[in-house]
Amino acid sequence: MNKSQGSTPVAAGANAVEVRGLHVKRGKNVVFDGLQLDIPRGQITGLLGPSGCGKTTLMRSIVGVQKVAGGTVTVLDAPAGSSQLRHSVAYDTQAASVYADLTIRQNLSYFARLIGAPRTDVDRVIAETGLEDHAKQTVESLSGGQESRVSLAVAMLGAPELMVLDEPTVGLDPLLRGELWSVFRALADRGTTILVSSHVMDEALRCDRILLMRAGRIIADTTPDRLLADTGAPDPDAAFLALIERDVTAGRDPSTDAGTDGDHPLTRHELRHPPTGPEGER
């Protein structure tokens, strides 16, 4: 779940991440064909788009675990995956990667020792993720949403400079989603750079910056205010649909373009609203 974590600054460039001419293939499918983007430091950047558009592949490329066919990915002024980034970058995957037979506290204590984080971090991340009442429970006894929070807590150990979070709020009820976004905002206010993916479009309004991905391409790089103003839309769902329509009008056909990582045209049904059921529903 964690690529790496720690608290030692690596560099002080304007951007935390710079992607230049990225080419990625999966089998015979081209996921990215010359992708370019920047992610500034100390902000929350939301990576939004339908399932299969390439969000996870981009995140894997940024943390250095994705095989790339060409181009460069620079993270904190070093090549993605470099050993010098081991204590500066945290990666929270969609699937929780913690030990099911250990308690929450045991998991966190283990990972804290592994990365050299202070003991006090364990109590801090338990509190910040709202897991105090479950700290002595084994992970296998938790709901899906609670298990996701344990993974996020592990990613928060050691105060990493960059946190890459792949759909961290999936399966969580609206109240808990709001609480976690408050945590993300507090981290960003302390200088942490956060890249968070989602296909729940209203989460875009919680970000400082928004990247909308479709068929392996960034079709919009904007802010929440500009998103609504530029499209004249009343809400994020309508705004994103307007951007998709512009992309289609411009002649972009996702059936022939890059981004065939299981991607298909974005429709109103894919603009997911947050779940309203019990925590843990997937």
mmCIF file of C-alpha atoms in Angstrom, residues 1-164:
data_model
loop_
_atom_site.group_PDB
_atom_site.id
_atom_site.type_symbol
_atom_site.label_atom_id
_atom_site.label_comp_id
_atom_site.label_asym_id
_atom_site.label_seq_id
_atom_site.Cartn_x
_atom_site.Cartn_y
_atom_site.Cartn_z
ATOM 1 C CA MET A 1 0.000 0.000 0.000
ATOM 2 C CA ASN A 2 2.817 2.437 0.809
ATOM 3 C CA LYS A 3 5.498 3.068 -1.707
ATOM 4 C CA SER A 4 7.436 5.114 0.784
ATOM 5 C CA GLN A 5 7.102 7.600 3.568
ATOM 6 C CA GLY A 6 9.009 9.937 5.834
ATOM 7 C CA SER A 7 9.572 13.540 6.743
ATOM 8 C CA THR A 8 12.895 14.576 5.173
ATOM 9 C CA PRO A 9 12.429 17.134 2.367
ATOM 10 C CA VAL A 10 13.921 16.039 -0.952
ATOM 11 C CA ALA A 11 13.807 19.298 -2.927
ATOM 12 C CA ALA A 12 11.982 22.582 -3.191
ATOM 13 C CA GLY A 13 10.986 22.919 -6.841
ATOM 14 C CA ALA A 14 7.697 24.542 -7.802
ATOM 15 C CA ASN A 15 6.128 21.236 -8.819
ATOM 16 C CA ALA A 16 5.938 18.044 -6.807
ATOM 17 C CA VAL A 17 5.360 16.000 -9.970
ATOM 18 C CA GLU A 18 6.237 16.637 -13.621
ATOM 19 C CA VAL A 19 5.132 14.195 -16.325
ATOM 20 C CA ARG A 20 6.612 14.653 -19.791
ATOM 21 C CA GLY A 21 5.714 12.628 -22.887
ATOM 22 C CA LEU A 22 4.560 9.591 -20.895
ATOM 23 C CA HIS A 23 3.861 6.467 -22.940
ATOM 24 C CA VAL A 24 2.367 3.403 -21.241
ATOM 25 C CA LYS A 25 1.088 0.217 -22.861
ATOM 26 C CA ARG A 26 -0.795 -2.664 -21.268
ATOM 27 C CA GLY A 27 -0.615 -5.607 -23.603
ATOM 28 C CA LYS A 28 -1.581 -4.291 -27.025
ATOM 29 C CA ASN A 29 -3.531 -1.390 -25.552
ATOM 30 C CA VAL A 30 -2.062 2.101 -25.397
ATOM 31 C CA VAL A 31 -2.994 3.731 -22.086
ATOM 32 C CA PHE A 32 -0.969 6.951 -22.439
ATOM 33 C CA ASP A 33 0.443 8.377 -25.651
ATOM 34 C CA GLY A 34 2.608 11.369 -24.762
ATOM 35 C CA LEU A 35 0.831 12.458 -21.558
ATOM 36 C CA GLN A 36 2.054 15.696 -19.963
ATOM 37 C CA LEU A 37 1.077 17.330 -16.674
ATOM 38 C CA ASP A 38 2.371 19.136 -13.595
ATOM 39 C CA ILE A 39 1.254 18.786 -9.987
ATOM 40 C CA PRO A 40 2.198 21.785 -7.801
ATOM 41 C CA ARG A 41 3.457 21.394 -4.261
ATOM 42 C CA GLY A 42 1.353 21.905 -1.167
ATOM 43 C CA GLN A 43 -2.028 21.562 -2.852
ATOM 44 C CA ILE A 44 -4.778 18.981 -3.218
ATOM 45 C CA THR A 45 -4.986 17.933 -6.848
ATOM 46 C CA GLY A 46 -8.012 15.875 -7.781
ATOM 47 C CA LEU A 47 -7.671 13.338 -10.591
ATOM 48 C CA LEU A 48 -11.189 12.636 -11.791
ATOM 49 C CA GLY A 49 -12.710 10.553 -14.534
ATOM 50 C CA PRO A 50 -14.613 7.340 -15.236
ATOM 51 C CA SER A 51 -13.329 3.920 -14.215
ATOM 52 C CA GLY A 52 -10.766 2.672 -16.703
ATOM 53 C CA CYS A 53 -9.643 6.067 -17.995
ATOM 54 C CA GLY A 54 -6.086 5.600 -16.676
ATOM 55 C CA LYS A 55 -6.160 7.182 -13.210
ATOM 56 C CA THR A 56 -4.587 4.230 -11.410
ATOM 57 C CA THR A 57 -2.004 3.697 -14.161
ATOM 58 C CA LEU A 58 -0.949 7.339 -13.832
ATOM 59 C CA MET A 59 -0.647 7.017 -10.065
ATOM 60 C CA ARG A 60 1.421 3.850 -10.413
ATOM 61 C CA SER A 61 3.676 5.707 -12.839
ATOM 62 C CA ILE A 62 4.143 8.530 -10.347
ATOM 63 C CA VAL A 63 5.153 6.226 -7.488
ATOM 64 C CA GLY A 64 7.459 4.289 -9.811
ATOM 65 C CA VAL A 65 5.823 0.859 -9.892
ATOM 66 C CA GLN A 66 4.383 1.040 -13.419
ATOM 67 C CA LYS A 67 6.398 -0.110 -16.433
ATOM 68 C CA VAL A 68 6.542 2.766 -18.911
ATOM 69 C CA ALA A 69 7.372 2.630 -22.608
ATOM 70 C CA GLY A 70 8.677 6.186 -22.857
ATOM 71 C CA GLY A 71 8.759 9.665 -21.408
ATOM 72 C CA THR A 72 9.758 10.840 -17.949
ATOM 73 C CA VAL A 73 8.081 11.173 -14.570
ATOM 74 C CA THR A 74 9.884 13.436 -12.108
ATOM 75 C CA VAL A 75 8.825 13.388 -8.451
ATOM 76 C CA LEU A 76 10.241 15.902 -5.970
ATOM 77 C CA ASP A 77 13.013 16.619 -8.500
ATOM 78 C CA ALA A 78 14.033 12.958 -8.759
ATOM 79 C CA PRO A 79 13.067 10.171 -11.185
ATOM 80 C CA ALA A 80 9.898 8.366 -10.069
ATOM 81 C CA GLY A 81 10.725 5.303 -7.998
ATOM 82 C CA SER A 82 14.186 6.539 -6.981
ATOM 83 C CA SER A 83 15.564 5.226 -3.704
ATOM 84 C CA GLN A 84 15.938 8.791 -2.429
ATOM 85 C CA LEU A 85 12.144 9.128 -2.522
ATOM 86 C CA ARG A 86 11.617 6.177 -0.210
ATOM 87 C CA HIS A 87 10.942 8.375 2.789
ATOM 88 C CA SER A 88 9.044 11.105 0.989
ATOM 89 C CA VAL A 89 6.204 9.512 -0.988
ATOM 90 C CA ALA A 90 3.190 7.557 0.296
ATOM 91 C CA TYR A 91 0.857 5.489 -1.885
ATOM 92 C CA ASP A 92 -2.576 4.365 -0.717
ATOM 93 C CA THR A 93 -3.959 1.822 -3.185
ATOM 94 C CA GLN A 94 -7.607 1.016 -3.891
ATOM 95 C CA ALA A 95 -7.251 -2.400 -2.259
ATOM 96 C CA ALA A 96 -6.318 -2.201 1.413
ATOM 97 C CA SER A 97 -2.837 -3.675 1.928
ATOM 98 C CA VAL A 98 -2.665 -4.391 5.634
ATOM 99 C CA TYR A 99 -2.456 -7.569 7.692
ATOM 100 C CA ALA A 100 -5.925 -8.991 8.296
ATOM 101 C CA ASP A 101 -4.972 -10.977 11.406
ATOM 102 C CA LEU A 102 -3.398 -8.006 13.200
ATOM 103 C CA THR A 103 -5.224 -5.249 15.048
ATOM 104 C CA ILE A 104 -5.279 -1.708 13.722
ATOM 105 C CA ARG A 105 -2.729 -0.619 16.308
ATOM 106 C CA GLN A 106 -0.476 -3.603 15.595
ATOM 107 C CA ASN A 107 -0.543 -2.854 11.869
ATOM 108 C CA LEU A 108 0.307 0.789 12.417
ATOM 109 C CA SER A 109 3.034 0.011 14.948
ATOM 110 C CA TYR A 110 4.600 -2.452 12.518
ATOM 111 C CA PHE A 111 4.610 -0.031 9.576
ATOM 112 C CA ALA A 112 5.821 2.824 11.792
ATOM 113 C CA ARG A 113 8.854 0.744 12.804
ATOM 114 C CA LEU A 114 9.384 -0.292 9.185
ATOM 115 C CA ILE A 115 9.678 3.289 7.924
ATOM 116 C CA GLY A 116 11.247 4.760 11.052
ATOM 117 C CA ALA A 117 8.268 6.922 12.004
ATOM 118 C CA PRO A 118 7.984 8.057 15.643
ATOM 119 C CA ARG A 119 5.752 6.050 17.984
ATOM 120 C CA THR A 120 3.547 9.079 18.519
ATOM 121 C CA ASP A 121 2.526 8.862 14.859
ATOM 122 C CA VAL A 122 0.466 5.759 15.613
ATOM 123 C CA ASP A 123 -1.866 7.584 17.997
ATOM 124 C CA ARG A 124 -1.946 10.628 15.713
ATOM 125 C CA VAL A 125 -3.090 8.789 12.581
ATOM 126 C CA ILE A 126 -5.575 6.657 14.535
ATOM 127 C CA ALA A 127 -7.193 9.847 15.809
ATOM 128 C CA GLU A 128 -7.088 11.662 12.469
ATOM 129 C CA THR A 129 -8.800 8.773 10.668
ATOM 130 C CA GLY A 130 -11.427 8.301 13.385
ATOM 131 C CA LEU A 131 -10.350 4.788 14.348
ATOM 132 C CA GLU A 132 -9.956 5.262 18.114
ATOM 133 C CA ASP A 133 -12.896 3.000 18.983
ATOM 134 C CA HIS A 134 -11.587 0.188 16.762
ATOM 135 C CA ALA A 135 -7.836 0.314 17.456
ATOM 136 C CA LYS A 136 -7.824 -3.081 19.225
ATOM 137 C CA GLN A 137 -9.900 -4.856 16.566
ATOM 138 C CA THR A 138 -8.319 -7.083 13.958
ATOM 139 C CA VAL A 139 -8.575 -5.805 10.405
ATOM 140 C CA GLU A 140 -10.519 -8.895 9.335
ATOM 141 C CA SER A 141 -13.335 -7.896 11.713
ATOM 142 C CA LEU A 142 -13.739 -4.427 10.191
ATOM 143 C CA SER A 143 -16.125 -3.178 7.532
ATOM 144 C CA GLY A 144 -14.770 -2.353 4.100
ATOM 145 C CA GLY A 145 -14.842 1.347 4.847
ATOM 146 C CA GLN A 146 -12.984 0.902 8.127
ATOM 147 C CA GLU A 147 -10.352 -1.233 6.422
ATOM 148 C CA SER A 148 -9.840 1.520 3.842
ATOM 149 C CA ARG A 149 -9.272 3.962 6.696
ATOM 150 C CA VAL A 150 -6.564 1.705 8.135
ATOM 151 C CA SER A 151 -4.746 1.801 4.796
ATOM 152 C CA LEU A 152 -5.019 5.574 4.739
ATOM 153 C CA ALA A 153 -3.708 5.762 8.308
ATOM 154 C CA VAL A 154 -0.645 3.753 7.289
ATOM 155 C CA ALA A 155 -0.054 6.133 4.374
ATOM 156 C CA MET A 156 -0.125 9.077 6.793
ATOM 157 C CA LEU A 157 2.670 7.699 8.983
ATOM 158 C CA GLY A 158 5.939 9.578 8.833
ATOM 159 C CA ALA A 159 4.521 12.809 7.367
ATOM 160 C CA PRO A 160 5.345 12.145 3.684
ATOM 161 C CA GLU A 161 5.864 15.128 1.361
ATOM 162 C CA LEU A 162 3.659 13.612 -1.347
ATOM 163 C CA MET A 163 0.606 11.417 -0.782
ATOM 164 C CA VAL A 164 -0.872 9.548 -3.749
#
